[in-house]
mmCIF file of C-alpha atoms in Angstrom:
data_model
loop_
_atom_site.group_PDB
_atom_site.id
_atom_site.type_symbol
_atom_site.label_atom_id
_atom_site.label_comp_id
_atom_site.label_asym_id
_atom_site.label_seq_id
_atom_site.Cartn_x
_atom_site.Cartn_y
_atom_site.Cartn_z
ATOM 1 C CA ALA A 15 9.787 23.551 10.553
ATOM 2 C CA GLN A 16 11.529 20.635 12.139
ATOM 3 C CA LYS A 17 11.951 17.511 10.086
ATOM 4 C CA VAL A 18 13.235 14.037 10.598
ATOM 5 C CA THR A 19 14.171 11.932 7.608
ATOM 6 C CA GLN A 20 14.687 8.196 7.748
ATOM 7 C CA ALA A 21 15.770 7.616 4.194
ATOM 8 C CA GLN A 22 15.560 3.660 4.537
ATOM 9 C CA THR A 23 12.010 2.553 4.008
ATOM 10 C CA GLU A 24 12.857 -1.152 4.370
ATOM 11 C CA ILE A 25 15.840 -3.191 5.300
ATOM 12 C CA SER A 26 16.316 -6.837 5.301
ATOM 13 C CA VAL A 27 19.263 -8.620 6.792
ATOM 14 C CA VAL A 28 20.166 -12.194 7.760
ATOM 15 C CA GLU A 29 20.453 -13.143 11.541
ATOM 16 C CA LYS A 30 23.746 -12.026 13.230
ATOM 17 C CA GLU A 31 24.507 -9.362 10.609
ATOM 18 C CA ASP A 32 24.950 -5.863 12.020
ATOM 19 C CA VAL A 33 22.569 -3.165 10.722
ATOM 20 C CA THR A 34 22.430 0.571 11.096
ATOM 21 C CA LEU A 35 19.310 2.708 10.761
ATOM 22 C CA ASP A 36 19.916 6.221 9.762
ATOM 23 C CA CYS A 37 18.161 9.221 11.038
ATOM 24 C CA VAL A 38 18.814 12.844 9.922
ATOM 25 C CA TYR A 39 17.115 15.721 11.377
ATOM 26 C CA GLU A 40 16.517 19.499 10.819
ATOM 27 C CA THR A 41 15.783 21.846 13.670
ATOM 28 C CA ARG A 42 16.150 25.556 14.505
ATOM 29 C CA ASP A 43 16.163 25.038 18.222
ATOM 30 C CA THR A 44 19.506 24.935 20.188
ATOM 31 C CA THR A 45 17.961 22.718 22.793
ATOM 32 C CA TYR A 46 16.044 19.605 21.583
ATOM 33 C CA TYR A 47 15.624 16.008 22.330
ATOM 34 C CA LEU A 48 16.019 12.942 19.832
ATOM 35 C CA PHE A 49 14.331 9.703 20.394
ATOM 36 C CA TRP A 50 14.223 6.252 18.999
ATOM 37 C CA TYR A 51 11.156 3.931 19.279
ATOM 38 C CA LYS A 52 10.511 0.406 18.131
ATOM 39 C CA GLN A 53 7.261 -0.944 17.033
ATOM 40 C CA PRO A 54 6.955 -4.665 16.778
ATOM 41 C CA PRO A 55 4.242 -6.467 14.681
ATOM 42 C CA SER A 56 2.193 -6.454 17.883
ATOM 43 C CA GLY A 57 1.833 -2.674 17.216
ATOM 44 C CA GLU A 58 2.800 -1.005 20.586
ATOM 45 C CA LEU A 59 5.406 1.650 20.509
ATOM 46 C CA VAL A 60 8.507 0.844 22.741
ATOM 47 C CA PHE A 61 10.783 3.627 23.897
ATOM 48 C CA LEU A 62 14.529 2.833 23.204
ATOM 49 C CA ILE A 63 16.390 6.068 23.966
ATOM 50 C CA ARG A 64 16.051 9.836 24.569
ATOM 51 C CA ARG A 65 19.112 12.014 23.916
ATOM 52 C CA ASN A 66 19.625 15.642 24.847
ATOM 53 C CA SER A 67 21.112 17.848 22.167
ATOM 54 C CA PHE A 68 23.907 18.820 24.542
ATOM 55 C CA ASP A 69 24.987 15.269 25.156
ATOM 56 C CA GLU A 70 26.830 13.946 22.079
ATOM 57 C CA GLN A 71 28.216 10.917 23.812
ATOM 58 C CA ASN A 72 27.603 7.752 22.032
ATOM 59 C CA GLU A 73 25.554 5.252 23.897
ATOM 60 C CA ILE A 74 25.506 1.484 24.024
ATOM 61 C CA SER A 75 22.975 -0.726 25.577
ATOM 62 C CA GLY A 76 23.585 -4.434 24.978
ATOM 63 C CA ARG A 77 23.452 -4.961 21.257
ATOM 64 C CA TYR A 78 22.153 -1.631 20.501
ATOM 65 C CA SER A 79 24.171 1.610 20.061
ATOM 66 C CA TRP A 80 23.522 5.142 19.001
ATOM 67 C CA ASN A 81 25.702 7.600 17.238
ATOM 68 C CA PHE A 82 24.662 11.235 17.689
ATOM 69 C CA GLN A 83 26.616 13.697 15.505
ATOM 70 C CA LYS A 84 25.430 17.395 15.572
ATOM 71 C CA SER A 85 27.790 18.270 12.807
ATOM 72 C CA THR A 86 25.830 16.207 10.354
ATOM 73 C CA SER A 87 22.565 16.437 12.336
ATOM 74 C CA SER A 88 22.399 12.655 12.451
ATOM 75 C CA PHE A 89 21.234 10.191 15.106
ATOM 76 C CA ASN A 90 21.956 6.685 13.908
ATOM 77 C CA PHE A 91 21.061 3.397 15.391
ATOM 78 C CA THR A 92 23.020 0.206 15.094
ATOM 79 C CA ILE A 93 22.096 -3.199 16.076
ATOM 80 C CA THR A 94 24.967 -5.537 16.459
ATOM 81 C CA ALA A 95 24.497 -9.372 15.644
ATOM 82 C CA SER A 96 20.742 -8.827 14.825
ATOM 83 C CA GLN A 97 18.110 -11.433 15.882
ATOM 84 C CA VAL A 98 14.866 -12.284 14.493
ATOM 85 C CA MET A 99 13.042 -10.562 17.468
ATOM 86 C CA ASP A 100 14.628 -7.298 16.349
ATOM 87 C CA SER A 101 12.205 -7.375 13.315
ATOM 88 C CA ALA A 102 10.087 -4.230 13.713
ATOM 89 C CA VAL A 103 9.503 -0.721 12.418
ATOM 90 C CA TYR A 104 11.847 1.756 14.000
ATOM 91 C CA PHE A 105 11.009 5.443 14.447
ATOM 92 C CA CYS A 106 13.315 8.420 14.989
ATOM 93 C CA ALA A 107 11.725 11.441 16.559
ATOM 94 C CA LEU A 108 12.689 15.025 17.384
ATOM 95 C CA SER A 109 11.300 17.497 19.888
ATOM 96 C CA GLU A 110 10.037 20.768 18.552
ATOM 97 C CA LEU A 111 9.275 23.958 20.398
ATOM 98 C CA THR A 112 5.875 25.217 19.402
ATOM 99 C CA GLN A 113 5.002 28.995 19.079
ATOM 100 C CA GLY A 114 3.047 28.604 22.201
ATOM 101 C CA GLY A 115 6.344 27.516 24.032
ATOM 102 C CA SER A 116 5.243 23.887 24.551
ATOM 103 C CA GLU A 117 7.098 20.930 22.933
ATOM 104 C CA LYS A 118 5.904 18.174 20.542
ATOM 105 C CA LEU A 119 7.492 15.427 18.810
ATOM 106 C CA VAL A 120 8.119 15.142 15.085
ATOM 107 C CA PHE A 121 8.590 11.540 13.819
ATOM 108 C CA GLY A 122 10.249 10.183 10.766
ATOM 109 C CA LYS A 123 8.365 7.808 8.558
ATOM 110 C CA GLY A 124 9.947 4.905 9.995
ATOM 111 C CA THR A 125 12.269 2.019 8.906
ATOM 112 C CA LYS A 126 10.978 -1.465 8.632
ATOM 113 C CA LEU A 127 13.497 -3.919 9.631
ATOM 114 C CA THR A 128 13.340 -7.453 8.794
ATOM 115 C CA VAL A 129 15.741 -10.074 10.249
ATOM 116 C CA ASN A 130 15.699 -13.378 8.436
ATOM 117 C CA PRO A 131 16.800 -16.603 10.008
ATOM 118 C CA ASP B 19 4.319 -0.107 36.731
ATOM 119 C CA VAL B 20 3.677 3.138 34.979
ATOM 120 C CA LYS B 21 1.713 3.141 31.824
ATOM 121 C CA VAL B 22 -0.583 4.749 29.209
ATOM 122 C CA THR B 23 -3.849 3.094 28.820
ATOM 123 C CA GLN B 24 -6.091 3.566 25.848
ATOM 124 C CA SER B 25 -9.786 2.630 26.287
ATOM 125 C CA SER B 26 -10.138 0.273 23.369
ATOM 126 C CA ARG B 27 -7.722 -1.962 21.344
ATOM 127 C CA TYR B 28 -10.311 -2.315 18.503
ATOM 128 C CA LEU B 29 -13.279 -0.089 17.757
ATOM 129 C CA VAL B 30 -15.726 -0.306 14.714
ATOM 130 C CA LYS B 31 -18.135 2.583 14.285
ATOM 131 C CA ARG B 32 -20.444 3.864 11.579
ATOM 132 C CA THR B 33 -20.118 7.033 9.285
ATOM 133 C CA GLY B 34 -21.550 10.106 10.899
ATOM 134 C CA GLU B 35 -21.276 8.771 14.499
ATOM 135 C CA LYS B 36 -19.530 10.739 17.296
ATOM 136 C CA VAL B 37 -16.487 8.716 18.428
ATOM 137 C CA PHE B 38 -14.574 9.147 21.673
ATOM 138 C CA LEU B 39 -10.967 7.713 22.186
ATOM 139 C CA GLU B 40 -9.827 7.809 25.800
ATOM 140 C CA CYS B 41 -6.268 7.916 27.060
ATOM 141 C CA VAL B 42 -5.251 7.755 30.536
ATOM 142 C CA GLN B 43 -1.624 8.106 32.094
ATOM 143 C CA ASP B 44 -0.437 7.508 35.562
ATOM 144 C CA MET B 45 2.873 9.249 35.229
ATOM 145 C CA ASP B 46 1.823 12.845 36.097
ATOM 146 C CA HIS B 47 3.133 14.033 32.700
ATOM 147 C CA GLU B 48 2.149 17.452 31.550
ATOM 148 C CA ASN B 49 2.385 16.514 27.906
ATOM 149 C CA MET B 50 -0.147 14.288 26.102
ATOM 150 C CA PHE B 51 -0.507 13.592 22.436
ATOM 151 C CA TRP B 52 -2.648 11.943 19.977
ATOM 152 C CA TYR B 53 -1.344 10.543 16.653
ATOM 153 C CA ARG B 54 -2.637 8.583 13.772
ATOM 154 C CA GLN B 55 -0.648 6.060 11.994
ATOM 155 C CA ASP B 56 -1.276 5.010 8.412
ATOM 156 C CA PRO B 57 0.894 2.754 6.210
ATOM 157 C CA GLY B 58 3.612 4.648 4.426
ATOM 158 C CA LEU B 59 2.814 7.873 6.303
ATOM 159 C CA GLY B 60 4.296 7.245 9.685
ATOM 160 C CA LEU B 61 2.869 8.919 12.726
ATOM 161 C CA ARG B 62 1.169 12.091 12.269
ATOM 162 C CA LEU B 63 0.317 14.438 15.103
ATOM 163 C CA ILE B 64 -3.543 15.202 15.297
ATOM 164 C CA TYR B 65 -3.580 17.373 18.633
ATOM 165 C CA PHE B 66 -1.533 17.598 21.840
ATOM 166 C CA SER B 67 -1.921 19.116 25.246
ATOM 167 C CA TYR B 68 0.733 20.687 27.490
ATOM 168 C CA ASP B 69 -1.532 21.104 30.508
ATOM 169 C CA VAL B 70 -4.955 20.835 31.791
ATOM 170 C CA LYS B 71 -7.593 22.595 29.482
ATOM 171 C CA MET B 72 -4.655 23.555 27.160
ATOM 172 C CA LYS B 73 -4.414 22.141 23.600
ATOM 173 C CA GLU B 74 -2.679 22.788 20.419
ATOM 174 C CA LYS B 75 -3.339 21.617 16.837
ATOM 175 C CA GLY B 76 -0.921 19.101 15.438
ATOM 176 C CA ASP B 77 -0.472 18.722 11.712
ATOM 177 C CA ILE B 78 -3.778 16.987 10.830
ATOM 178 C CA PRO B 79 -6.432 18.420 13.311
ATOM 179 C CA GLU B 80 -9.371 18.499 10.812
ATOM 180 C CA GLY B 81 -12.310 16.372 11.626
ATOM 181 C CA TYR B 82 -11.002 15.945 15.271
ATOM 182 C CA SER B 83 -11.245 17.702 18.647
ATOM 183 C CA VAL B 84 -9.770 16.981 22.020
ATOM 184 C CA SER B 85 -10.654 17.485 25.709
ATOM 185 C CA ARG B 86 -8.297 17.578 28.642
ATOM 186 C CA GLU B 87 -10.238 18.174 31.797
ATOM 187 C CA LYS B 88 -7.847 16.285 34.110
ATOM 188 C CA LYS B 89 -4.199 15.896 33.885
ATOM 189 C CA GLU B 90 -4.153 12.241 33.692
ATOM 190 C CA ARG B 91 -6.744 11.921 30.823
ATOM 191 C CA PHE B 92 -6.610 13.204 27.265
ATOM 192 C CA SER B 93 -9.812 12.410 24.825
ATOM 193 C CA LEU B 94 -9.863 12.460 21.068
ATOM 194 C CA ILE B 95 -13.174 13.107 19.613
ATOM 195 C CA LEU B 96 -14.299 12.338 16.035
ATOM 196 C CA GLU B 97 -17.096 14.884 15.567
ATOM 197 C CA SER B 98 -18.695 12.999 12.756
ATOM 198 C CA ALA B 99 -16.804 9.930 11.828
ATOM 199 C CA SER B 100 -15.874 9.402 8.099
ATOM 200 C CA THR B 101 -14.211 6.386 6.512
ATOM 201 C CA ASN B 102 -10.919 8.318 5.848
ATOM 202 C CA GLN B 103 -10.556 8.353 9.608
ATOM 203 C CA THR B 104 -10.050 4.585 9.621
ATOM 204 C CA SER B 105 -6.734 4.322 11.138
ATOM 205 C CA MET B 106 -4.550 3.189 14.044
ATOM 206 C CA TYR B 107 -4.723 5.807 16.904
ATOM 207 C CA LEU B 108 -1.795 6.204 19.321
ATOM 208 C CA CYS B 109 -1.773 8.206 22.522
ATOM 209 C CA ALA B 110 1.353 9.207 24.198
ATOM 210 C CA SER B 111 2.446 10.799 27.437
ATOM 211 C CA ILE B 112 5.857 12.546 27.672
ATOM 212 C CA ARG B 113 7.760 14.767 30.038
ATOM 213 C CA PHE B 114 10.265 17.158 28.339
ATOM 214 C CA GLY B 115 13.081 19.027 29.882
ATOM 215 C CA ALA B 116 15.341 18.279 32.823
ATOM 216 C CA GLY B 117 12.427 16.694 34.626
ATOM 217 C CA GLY B 118 12.336 13.983 31.972
ATOM 218 C CA GLY B 119 15.558 12.540 33.076
ATOM 219 C CA ASN B 120 15.664 8.897 32.585
ATOM 220 C CA GLN B 121 11.900 8.523 32.655
ATOM 221 C CA PRO B 122 10.610 6.394 29.763
ATOM 222 C CA GLN B 123 8.553 8.148 27.157
ATOM 223 C CA HIS B 124 5.240 6.091 27.025
ATOM 224 C CA PHE B 125 2.777 5.262 24.264
ATOM 225 C CA GLY B 126 -0.426 3.348 24.614
ATOM 226 C CA ASP B 127 -1.063 0.107 22.877
ATOM 227 C CA GLY B 128 -3.142 1.877 20.172
ATOM 228 C CA THR B 129 -6.777 1.776 19.042
ATOM 229 C CA ARG B 130 -7.456 0.323 15.659
ATOM 230 C CA LEU B 131 -10.441 2.192 14.585
ATOM 231 C CA SER B 132 -12.571 1.277 11.617
ATOM 232 C CA ILE B 133 -15.377 3.319 10.304
ATOM 233 C CA LEU B 134 -17.848 1.606 8.078
#
């Protein structure tokens, strides 16, 4: 079965440091999607990025960047010059084809990031 | 603005009650999901639906059922609530495939359910 591993349970950094959140996945599917979500203390899950398995280009959005490497089954997320408002739990997720032909999401357990002033 | 709306942010019910959690999306997505989130366990999939009247069990369906009578609405039902179902429940609406494109994948704000 598909699996997403976020080995870092908690990370604590000081403001302006760069931080990388790791995500390693396992899948049998040849076509799949990878996602990152942010969950701030208020509780809502905020979509950050969706990546198709055929698109290995790295992506940058402001201070956020993502490194997708199929060879190592990793989809890592880097925050540059972290800010206190980046403090949140971050989830990596993988789409999985079901036996019935539909798709569902499999989530990692999340990494809690604390950015201290 | 597109969104996923969960009927209640906080809910308190008693053991044995039948509990309904409602989720509505306005993005015409085929796929809808119910998760529960518990500390240290991340998000665990309860049930999902890929079309009207279609449903599939997730990883932890025991004690729950769902209903999808209309495309925009997906209901989670606790048949007889128990204290171990106290949790945060999250609904999601997602379009997979090429049609997903750059559309954001939305979650509702969550329902924090307490069973006393």
